Amino acid sequence: MVTFAQSLTSIVADAKRKEGDRKRQAEKWLSHESKLLDCAVEAFKRRCMRAAEEERCEAAVSFEVLTRDIEGFPTRVVTDSTHLVDSWGDGAAAWWYYAHRGTTQAWAAGTPVMFAELLESMMPKFLEKVNELGFQKCQRLAGTWKVVASWQPPNGSDAQPTKKARLDIEGR
């Protein structure tokens, strides 16, 4: 006969097993998210290259727009004027949920996730990766999905001279 205390031990063991399963799902999302972000960074680099080819030293690129062309990126649908995640692409809603909301509570299948919440959860990591590219300045425009990056103009260009060049001229 199983005692009450033994049944409690069994309940704890089962809860720990379930939480371990949820942690593994969270790790799957983090791995998947990293691949998606790498694709977003490559798309961002292409946009910056296009700007440079147009003789500009700055690019403003929407993270949300970049995600539209990434294969396997979650898609959105508008329901009652709210943008919700429609398809999770190569990932799963539960993976995202456990990675960003924790593993203590179980994911309830079918629970809607706002697309903006998904993007917002990824934006800091995207900015971190983009900042590693060596831009002179790179930041998010407040209240938007846009990231603005700038780089040094070439010496002798028609672009605004650098501070050093101004100092040289003033010194004469």
PDB file of C-alpha atoms in Angstrom, residues 22 25 88 92-98 101-102 104-113:
ATOM      1  CA  ARG A  22       9.646  22.076 -20.764  1.00  0.00           C
ATOM      2  CA  GLN A  25      11.595  22.646 -25.331  1.00  0.00           C
ATOM      3  CA  TRP A  88       5.344  29.028 -35.939  1.00  0.00           C
ATOM      4  CA  ALA A  92       6.583  25.552 -31.911  1.00  0.00           C
ATOM      5  CA  ALA A  93       4.568  27.913 -29.745  1.00  0.00           C
ATOM      6  CA  ALA A  94       5.366  25.884 -26.644  1.00  0.00           C
ATOM      7  CA  TRP A  95       9.111  26.209 -27.332  1.00  0.00           C
ATOM      8  CA  TRP A  96       8.805  29.999 -27.481  1.00  0.00           C
ATOM      9  CA  TYR A  97       6.529  30.120 -24.447  1.00  0.00           C
ATOM     10  CA  TYR A  98       8.915  28.147 -22.238  1.00  0.00           C
ATOM     11  CA  ARG A 101       7.791  33.020 -20.067  1.00  0.00           C
ATOM     12  CA  GLY A 102       9.422  30.277 -18.039  1.00  0.00           C
ATOM     13  CA  THR A 104       6.982  26.487 -14.226  1.00  0.00           C
ATOM     14  CA  GLN A 105       3.547  26.753 -15.888  1.00  0.00           C
ATOM     15  CA  ALA A 106       2.514  24.399 -18.681  1.00  0.00           C
ATOM     16  CA  TRP A 107       1.750  25.874 -22.110  1.00  0.00           C
ATOM     17  CA  ALA A 108      -1.929  25.704 -22.990  1.00  0.00           C
ATOM     18  CA  ALA A 109      -2.127  24.708 -26.655  1.00  0.00           C
ATOM     19  CA  GLY A 110      -4.027  27.199 -28.750  1.00  0.00           C
ATOM     20  CA  THR A 111      -3.263  30.181 -26.522  1.00  0.00           C
ATOM     21  CA  PRO A 112      -2.783  33.179 -28.836  1.00  0.00           C
ATOM     22  CA  VAL A 113       0.576  34.942 -28.868  1.00  0.00           C
TER      23      VAL A 113
END
